[in-house]
Short mmCIF file of C-alpha atoms in Angstrom, two decimals:
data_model
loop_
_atom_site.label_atom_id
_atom_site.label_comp_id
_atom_site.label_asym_id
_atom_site.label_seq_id
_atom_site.Cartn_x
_atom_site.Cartn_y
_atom_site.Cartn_z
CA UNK K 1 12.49 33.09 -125.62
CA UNK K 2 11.23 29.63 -125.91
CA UNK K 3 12.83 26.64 -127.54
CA UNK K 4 10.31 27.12 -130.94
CA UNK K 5 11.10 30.81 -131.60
CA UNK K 6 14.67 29.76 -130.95
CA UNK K 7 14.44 27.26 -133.70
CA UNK K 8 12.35 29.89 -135.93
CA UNK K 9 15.58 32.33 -135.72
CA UNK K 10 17.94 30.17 -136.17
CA UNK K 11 16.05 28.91 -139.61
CA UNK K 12 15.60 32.57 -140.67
CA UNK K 13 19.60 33.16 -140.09
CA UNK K 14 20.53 30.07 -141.94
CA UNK K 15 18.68 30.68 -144.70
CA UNK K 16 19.91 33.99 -144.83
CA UNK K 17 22.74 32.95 -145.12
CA UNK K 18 22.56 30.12 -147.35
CA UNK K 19 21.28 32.89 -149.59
CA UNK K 20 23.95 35.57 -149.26
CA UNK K 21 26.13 33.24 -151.85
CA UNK K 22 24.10 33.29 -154.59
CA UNK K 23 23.67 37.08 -154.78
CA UNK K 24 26.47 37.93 -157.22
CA UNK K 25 24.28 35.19 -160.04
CA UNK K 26 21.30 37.09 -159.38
CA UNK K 27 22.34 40.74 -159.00
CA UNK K 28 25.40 40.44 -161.59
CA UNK K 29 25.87 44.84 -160.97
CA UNK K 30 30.00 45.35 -160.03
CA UNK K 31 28.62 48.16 -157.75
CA UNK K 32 26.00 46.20 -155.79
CA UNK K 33 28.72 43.33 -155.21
CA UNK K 34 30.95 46.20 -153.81
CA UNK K 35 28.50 47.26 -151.45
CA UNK K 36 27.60 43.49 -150.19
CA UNK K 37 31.19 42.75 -149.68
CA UNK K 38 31.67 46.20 -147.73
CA UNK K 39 29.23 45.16 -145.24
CA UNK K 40 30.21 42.05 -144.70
CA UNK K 41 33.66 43.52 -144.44
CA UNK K 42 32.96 46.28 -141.91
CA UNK K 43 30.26 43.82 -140.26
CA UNK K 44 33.70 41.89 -139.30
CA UNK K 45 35.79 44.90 -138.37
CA UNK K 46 32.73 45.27 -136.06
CA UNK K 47 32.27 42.21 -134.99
CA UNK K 48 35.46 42.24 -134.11
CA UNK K 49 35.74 45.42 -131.99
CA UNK K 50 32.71 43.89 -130.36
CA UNK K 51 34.46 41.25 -128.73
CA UNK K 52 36.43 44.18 -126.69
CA UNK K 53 33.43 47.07 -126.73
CA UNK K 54 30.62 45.14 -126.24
CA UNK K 55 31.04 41.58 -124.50
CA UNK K 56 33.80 42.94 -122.05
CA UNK K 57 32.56 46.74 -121.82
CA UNK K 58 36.20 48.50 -122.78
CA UNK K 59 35.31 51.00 -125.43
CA UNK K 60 38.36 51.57 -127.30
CA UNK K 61 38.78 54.29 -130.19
CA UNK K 62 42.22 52.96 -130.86
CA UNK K 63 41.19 49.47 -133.39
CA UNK K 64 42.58 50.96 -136.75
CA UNK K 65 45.59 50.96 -135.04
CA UNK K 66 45.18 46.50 -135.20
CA UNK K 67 43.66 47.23 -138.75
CA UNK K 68 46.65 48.56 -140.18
CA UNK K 69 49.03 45.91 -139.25
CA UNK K 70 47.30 43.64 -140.23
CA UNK K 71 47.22 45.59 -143.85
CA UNK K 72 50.88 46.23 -143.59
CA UNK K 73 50.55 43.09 -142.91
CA UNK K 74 49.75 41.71 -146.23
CA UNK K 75 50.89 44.57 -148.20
CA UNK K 76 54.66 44.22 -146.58
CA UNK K 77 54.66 40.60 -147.84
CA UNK K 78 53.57 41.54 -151.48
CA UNK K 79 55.23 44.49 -151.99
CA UNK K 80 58.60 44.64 -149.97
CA UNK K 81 59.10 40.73 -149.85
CA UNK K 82 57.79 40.16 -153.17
CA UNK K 83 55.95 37.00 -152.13
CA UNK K 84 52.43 36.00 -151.52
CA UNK K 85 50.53 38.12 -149.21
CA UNK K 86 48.71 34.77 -146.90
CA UNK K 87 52.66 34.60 -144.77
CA UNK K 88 52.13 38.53 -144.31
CA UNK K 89 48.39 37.89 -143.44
CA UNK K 90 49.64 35.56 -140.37
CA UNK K 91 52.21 37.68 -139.11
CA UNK K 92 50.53 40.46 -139.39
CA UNK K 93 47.47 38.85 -137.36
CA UNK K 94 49.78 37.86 -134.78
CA UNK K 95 51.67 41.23 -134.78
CA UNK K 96 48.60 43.08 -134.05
CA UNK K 97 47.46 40.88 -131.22
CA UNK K 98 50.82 41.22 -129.40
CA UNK K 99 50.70 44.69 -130.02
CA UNK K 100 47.75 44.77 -128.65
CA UNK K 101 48.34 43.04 -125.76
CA UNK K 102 51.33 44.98 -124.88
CA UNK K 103 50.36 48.45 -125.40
CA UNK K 104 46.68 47.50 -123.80
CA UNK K 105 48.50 46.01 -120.20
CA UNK K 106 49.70 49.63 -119.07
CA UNK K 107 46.54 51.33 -120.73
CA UNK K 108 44.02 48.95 -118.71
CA UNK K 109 44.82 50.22 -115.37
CA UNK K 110 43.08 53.24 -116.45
CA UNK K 111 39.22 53.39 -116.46
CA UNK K 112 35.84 54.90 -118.25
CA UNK K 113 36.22 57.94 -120.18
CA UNK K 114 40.31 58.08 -119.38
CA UNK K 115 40.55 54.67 -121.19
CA UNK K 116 38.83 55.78 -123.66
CA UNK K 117 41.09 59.01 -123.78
CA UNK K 118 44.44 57.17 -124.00
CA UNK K 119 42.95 54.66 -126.98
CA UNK K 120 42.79 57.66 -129.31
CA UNK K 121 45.97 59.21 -128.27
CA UNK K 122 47.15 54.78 -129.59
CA UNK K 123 45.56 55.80 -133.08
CA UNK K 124 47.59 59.19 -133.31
CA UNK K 125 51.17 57.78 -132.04
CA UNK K 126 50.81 54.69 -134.47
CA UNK K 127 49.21 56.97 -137.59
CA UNK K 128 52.76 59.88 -136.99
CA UNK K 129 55.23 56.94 -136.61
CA UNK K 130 54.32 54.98 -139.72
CA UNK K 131 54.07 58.25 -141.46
CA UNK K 132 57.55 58.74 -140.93
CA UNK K 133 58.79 55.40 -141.17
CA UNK K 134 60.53 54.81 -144.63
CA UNK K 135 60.81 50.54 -144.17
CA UNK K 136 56.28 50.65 -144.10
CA UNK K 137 56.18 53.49 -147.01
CA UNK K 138 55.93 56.41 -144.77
CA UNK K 139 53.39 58.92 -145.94
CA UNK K 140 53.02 57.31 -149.52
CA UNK K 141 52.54 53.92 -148.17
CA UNK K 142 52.69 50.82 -150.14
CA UNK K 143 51.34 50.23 -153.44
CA UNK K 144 50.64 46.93 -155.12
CA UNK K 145 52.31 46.23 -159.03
CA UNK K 146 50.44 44.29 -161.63
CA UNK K 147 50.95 40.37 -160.52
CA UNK K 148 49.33 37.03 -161.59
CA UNK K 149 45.40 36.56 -160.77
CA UNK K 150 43.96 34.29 -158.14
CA UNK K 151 43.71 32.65 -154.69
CA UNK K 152 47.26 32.38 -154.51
CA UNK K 153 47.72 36.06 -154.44
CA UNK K 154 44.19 37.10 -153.63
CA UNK K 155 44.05 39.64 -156.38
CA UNK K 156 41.80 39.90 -159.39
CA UNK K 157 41.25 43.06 -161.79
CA UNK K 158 38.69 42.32 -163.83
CA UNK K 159 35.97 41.16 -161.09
CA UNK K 160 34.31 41.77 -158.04
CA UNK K 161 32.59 38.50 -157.25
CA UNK K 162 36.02 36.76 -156.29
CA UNK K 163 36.06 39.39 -153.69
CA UNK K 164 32.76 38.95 -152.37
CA UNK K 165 33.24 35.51 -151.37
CA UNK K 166 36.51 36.45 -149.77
CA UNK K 167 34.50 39.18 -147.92
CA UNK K 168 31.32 36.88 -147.10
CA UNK K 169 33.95 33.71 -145.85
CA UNK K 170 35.85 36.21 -143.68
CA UNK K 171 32.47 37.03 -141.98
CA UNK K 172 31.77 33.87 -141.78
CA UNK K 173 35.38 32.88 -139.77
CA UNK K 174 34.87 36.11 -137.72
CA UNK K 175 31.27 35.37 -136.22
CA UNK K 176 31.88 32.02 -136.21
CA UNK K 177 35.18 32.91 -133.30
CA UNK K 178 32.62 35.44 -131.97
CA UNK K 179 29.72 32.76 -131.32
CA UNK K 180 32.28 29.93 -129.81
CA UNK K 181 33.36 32.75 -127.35
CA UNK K 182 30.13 33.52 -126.71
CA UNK K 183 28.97 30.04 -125.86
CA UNK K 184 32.11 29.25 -123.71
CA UNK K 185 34.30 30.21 -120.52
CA UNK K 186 35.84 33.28 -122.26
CA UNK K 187 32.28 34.52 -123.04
CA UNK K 188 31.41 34.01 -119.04
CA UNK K 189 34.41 36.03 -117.96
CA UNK K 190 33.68 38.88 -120.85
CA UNK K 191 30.62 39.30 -119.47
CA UNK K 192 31.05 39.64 -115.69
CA UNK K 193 33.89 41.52 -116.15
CA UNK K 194 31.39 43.86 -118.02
CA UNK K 195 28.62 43.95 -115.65
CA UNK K 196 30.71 44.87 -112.53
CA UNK K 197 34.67 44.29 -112.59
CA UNK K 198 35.54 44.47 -108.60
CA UNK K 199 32.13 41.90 -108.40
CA UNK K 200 33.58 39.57 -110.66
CA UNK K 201 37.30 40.04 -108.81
CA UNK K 202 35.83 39.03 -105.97
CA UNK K 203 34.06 36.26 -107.25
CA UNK K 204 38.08 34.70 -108.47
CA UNK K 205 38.00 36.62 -112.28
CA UNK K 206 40.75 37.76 -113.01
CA UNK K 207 40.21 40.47 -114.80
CA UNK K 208 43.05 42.04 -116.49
CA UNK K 209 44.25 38.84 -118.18
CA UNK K 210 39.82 38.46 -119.31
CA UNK K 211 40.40 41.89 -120.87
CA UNK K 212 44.39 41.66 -121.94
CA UNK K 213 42.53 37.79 -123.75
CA UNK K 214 39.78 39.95 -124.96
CA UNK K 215 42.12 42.92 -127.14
CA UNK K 216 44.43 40.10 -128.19
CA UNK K 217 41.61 37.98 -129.76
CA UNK K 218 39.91 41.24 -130.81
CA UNK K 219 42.58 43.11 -132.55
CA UNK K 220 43.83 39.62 -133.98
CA UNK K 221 40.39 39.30 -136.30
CA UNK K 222 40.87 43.62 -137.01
CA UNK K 223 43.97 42.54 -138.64
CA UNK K 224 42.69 39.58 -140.74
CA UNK K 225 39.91 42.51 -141.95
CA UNK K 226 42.71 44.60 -142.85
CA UNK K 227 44.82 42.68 -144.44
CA UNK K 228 41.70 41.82 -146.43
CA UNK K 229 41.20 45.59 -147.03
CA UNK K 230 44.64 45.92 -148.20
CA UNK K 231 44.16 43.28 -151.27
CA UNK K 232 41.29 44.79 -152.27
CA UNK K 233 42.36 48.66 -152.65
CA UNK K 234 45.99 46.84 -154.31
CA UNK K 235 47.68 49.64 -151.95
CA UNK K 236 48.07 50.76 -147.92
CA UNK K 237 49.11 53.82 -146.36
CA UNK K 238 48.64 55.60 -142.66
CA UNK K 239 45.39 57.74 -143.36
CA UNK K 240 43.88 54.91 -145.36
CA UNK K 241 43.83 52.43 -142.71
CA UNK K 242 45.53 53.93 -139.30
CA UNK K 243 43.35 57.30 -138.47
CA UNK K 244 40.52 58.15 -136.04
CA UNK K 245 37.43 57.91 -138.93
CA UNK K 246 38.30 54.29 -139.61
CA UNK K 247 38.21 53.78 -135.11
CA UNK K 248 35.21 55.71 -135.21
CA UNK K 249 33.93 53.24 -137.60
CA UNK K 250 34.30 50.29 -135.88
CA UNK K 251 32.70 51.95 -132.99
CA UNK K 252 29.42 53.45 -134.09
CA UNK K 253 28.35 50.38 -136.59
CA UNK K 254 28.45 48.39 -133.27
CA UNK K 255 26.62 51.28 -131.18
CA UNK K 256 23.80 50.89 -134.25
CA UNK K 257 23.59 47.63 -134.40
CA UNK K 258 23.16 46.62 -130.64
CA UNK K 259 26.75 45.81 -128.42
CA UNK K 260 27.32 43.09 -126.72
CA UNK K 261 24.85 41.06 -129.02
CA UNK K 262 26.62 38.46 -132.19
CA UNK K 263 24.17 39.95 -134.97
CA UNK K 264 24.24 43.55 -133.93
CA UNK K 265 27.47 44.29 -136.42
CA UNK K 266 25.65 42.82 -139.44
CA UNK K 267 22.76 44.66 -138.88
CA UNK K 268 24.88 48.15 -138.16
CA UNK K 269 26.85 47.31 -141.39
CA UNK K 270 23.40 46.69 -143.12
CA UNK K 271 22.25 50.12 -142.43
CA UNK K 272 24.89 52.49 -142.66
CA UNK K 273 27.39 50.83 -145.94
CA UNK K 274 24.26 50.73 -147.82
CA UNK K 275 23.66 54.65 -147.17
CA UNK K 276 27.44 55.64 -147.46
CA UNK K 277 27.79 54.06 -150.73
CA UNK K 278 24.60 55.09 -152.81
CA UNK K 279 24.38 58.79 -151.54
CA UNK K 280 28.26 58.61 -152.56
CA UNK K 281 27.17 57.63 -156.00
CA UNK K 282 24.38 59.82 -156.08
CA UNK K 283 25.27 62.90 -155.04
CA UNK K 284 29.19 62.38 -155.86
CA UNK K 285 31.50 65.06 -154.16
CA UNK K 286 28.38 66.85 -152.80
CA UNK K 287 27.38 63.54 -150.64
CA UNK K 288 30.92 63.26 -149.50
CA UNK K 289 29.11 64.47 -145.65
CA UNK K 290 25.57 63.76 -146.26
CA UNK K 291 25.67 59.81 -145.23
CA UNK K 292 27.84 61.00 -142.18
CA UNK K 293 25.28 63.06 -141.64
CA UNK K 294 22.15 61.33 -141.54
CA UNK K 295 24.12 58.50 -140.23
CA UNK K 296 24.68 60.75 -137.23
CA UNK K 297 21.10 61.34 -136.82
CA UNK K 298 20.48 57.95 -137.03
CA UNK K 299 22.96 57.07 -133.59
CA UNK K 300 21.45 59.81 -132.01
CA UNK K 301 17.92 59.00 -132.76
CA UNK K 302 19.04 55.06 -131.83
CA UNK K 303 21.21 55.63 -128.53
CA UNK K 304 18.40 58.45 -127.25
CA UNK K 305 15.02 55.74 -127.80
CA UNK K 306 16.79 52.44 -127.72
CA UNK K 307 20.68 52.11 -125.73
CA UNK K 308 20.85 48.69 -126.78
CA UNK K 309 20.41 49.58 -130.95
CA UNK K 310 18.64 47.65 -133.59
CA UNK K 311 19.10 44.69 -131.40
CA UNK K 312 17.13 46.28 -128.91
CA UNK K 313 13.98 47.77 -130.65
CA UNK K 314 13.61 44.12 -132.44
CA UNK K 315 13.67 42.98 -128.95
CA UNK K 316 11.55 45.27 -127.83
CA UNK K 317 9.07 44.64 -130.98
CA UNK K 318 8.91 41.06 -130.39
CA UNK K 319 8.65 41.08 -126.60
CA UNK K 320 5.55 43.61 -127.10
CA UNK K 321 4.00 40.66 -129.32
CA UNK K 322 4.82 38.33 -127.36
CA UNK K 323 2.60 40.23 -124.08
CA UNK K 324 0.13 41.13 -126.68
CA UNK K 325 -0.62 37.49 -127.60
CA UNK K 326 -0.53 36.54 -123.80
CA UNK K 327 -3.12 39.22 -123.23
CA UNK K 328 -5.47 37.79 -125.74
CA UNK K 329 -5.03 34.42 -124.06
CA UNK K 330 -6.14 36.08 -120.95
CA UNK K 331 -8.91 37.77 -121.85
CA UNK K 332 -10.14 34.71 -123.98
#
């Protein structure tokens, strides 16, 4: 890519998103300002799992375990503490990384498919114990009472567009961490250890503290998306936020959207919150499977033409311009 089609994408991308805020004036719809805040939402659970699954190659099943602290998080402040739910959001945050980091040390000596393996038996221990654990709610969970409006408690009843901005300026923090990691040391280390751990061993990594780094900073951001997740909903409990289908979730976006790469979330997000939500409001109860579904089709379809996802085939599309243009140059 040379330095002018650099400076083309960045232009498009910044104007995209010097657009994105004024969306709520010109599409005023309470449903179409829920859907644009769910993908940016899930675009930084994504983004975040990223960090972990794509730049350092660990594919864990186990993040929703990082997104409910961080939503116990918030909703242990409000509703158990009775105070504002930001002092939850930050311990919470921090909880999750540590958590993370703790549980991850043991769990990294294992490799491919048995990594995998153990991450999901994470989600299942976590989801049974805060089940039964009467302090967190157990099985009812927590649920929010009626309290003041605004920033201060991040909760508003009679609009969305409050929400959006929270959604769109957590996006914002979360690929913002993503792209500085990307573009420094950390990013470096990710990387190699991805490509070829005993390689980058012998080359003076060190690789478990590159991956222990890599879940700490990764489930840290899951939490700040749950805790945002919790304010929304006004309420938290195990199944809502601690279960396999919200891992999954994390996981597949990212697969659709192109790992490894800082805009392959969004575009993931893009595709599949759109589809959940309108055949959800379409076909009610009866499209409670459908966008699963097609969305299914849709990885299969992606991961059997194109590994690297939507990423990829726009790569792919503008690399075969690219040769096409050279040809003509050729032949002229």
């Amino acid at each position: 890519m040379n330095l002018a089609r650099k400076d083309y994408l960045l232009a498009a991308v910044f104007g995209i998103f010097a657009l994105l805020p004024l969306i709520p004036g010109v599409l005023p719809s309470s449903f179409t300002q829920h859907v644009f805040l769910l993908i940016f939402l899930y675009a930084s659970m994504s983004q975040s799992w990223n960090v972990l699954g794509g730049y350092c190659g660990q594919v864990s099943f186990g993040h929703s375990v990082f997104f409910g602290i961080g939503a116990y998080g918030a909703g242990m402040a409000v509703v158990h503490f009775q105070t504002l739910p930001w002092p939850g959001v930050i311990v919470g945050a921090f909880a999750a990384a540590a958590v993370a980091m703790v549980i991850s040390y043991p769990v990294f000596k294992l490799t491919g498919h048995y990594f995998a393996i153990a991450t999901f038996a994470i989600v299942e221990i976590f989801n049974r114990l805060f089940m039964v654990w009467d302090w967190v709610g157990g099985a009812l969970g927590l649920d929010y009472g009626l309290t003041d409006t605004g920033i201060a408690n991040f909760v508003w009843y009679e609009s969305k567009v409050p929400y959006y901005y929270g959604a769109l300026g957590l996006m914002v923090i979360v690929f913002s961490t993503v792209r500085w990691i990307e573009r420094n040391r950390l990013g470096y280390l990710l990387r190699a250890v991805r490509e070829g751990q005993d390689a980058s061993e012998s080359l003076g990594v060190n690789s478990t503290w590159t991956k222990l780094t890599a879940m700490g900073v990764s489930a840290f951001l899951a939490a700040l998306c749950g805790a945002f997740y919790a304010q929304y909903n006004f309420r938290v409990d195990p199944p809502m936020v601690m279960s396999l289908d919200v891992s999954m979730k994390f996981v597949l976006i990212t697969l659709l959207g192109g790992t490894g790469t800082l805009w392959g979330p969004l575009l993931g997000a893009a595709v599949l919150i759109p589809l959940q939500e309108y055949t959800r409001a379409m076909f009610g109860g009866l499209g409670g499977g459908l966008d699963l579904i097609i969305f299914g089709l849709l990885i299969i379809l992606v991961v059997v033409k194109q590994p690297r996802g939507i990423m990829g085939i726009l790569e792919d599309l503008t690399r075969g311009r690219k040769s096409r243009k050279q040809s003509e140059k050729g032949g002229a």
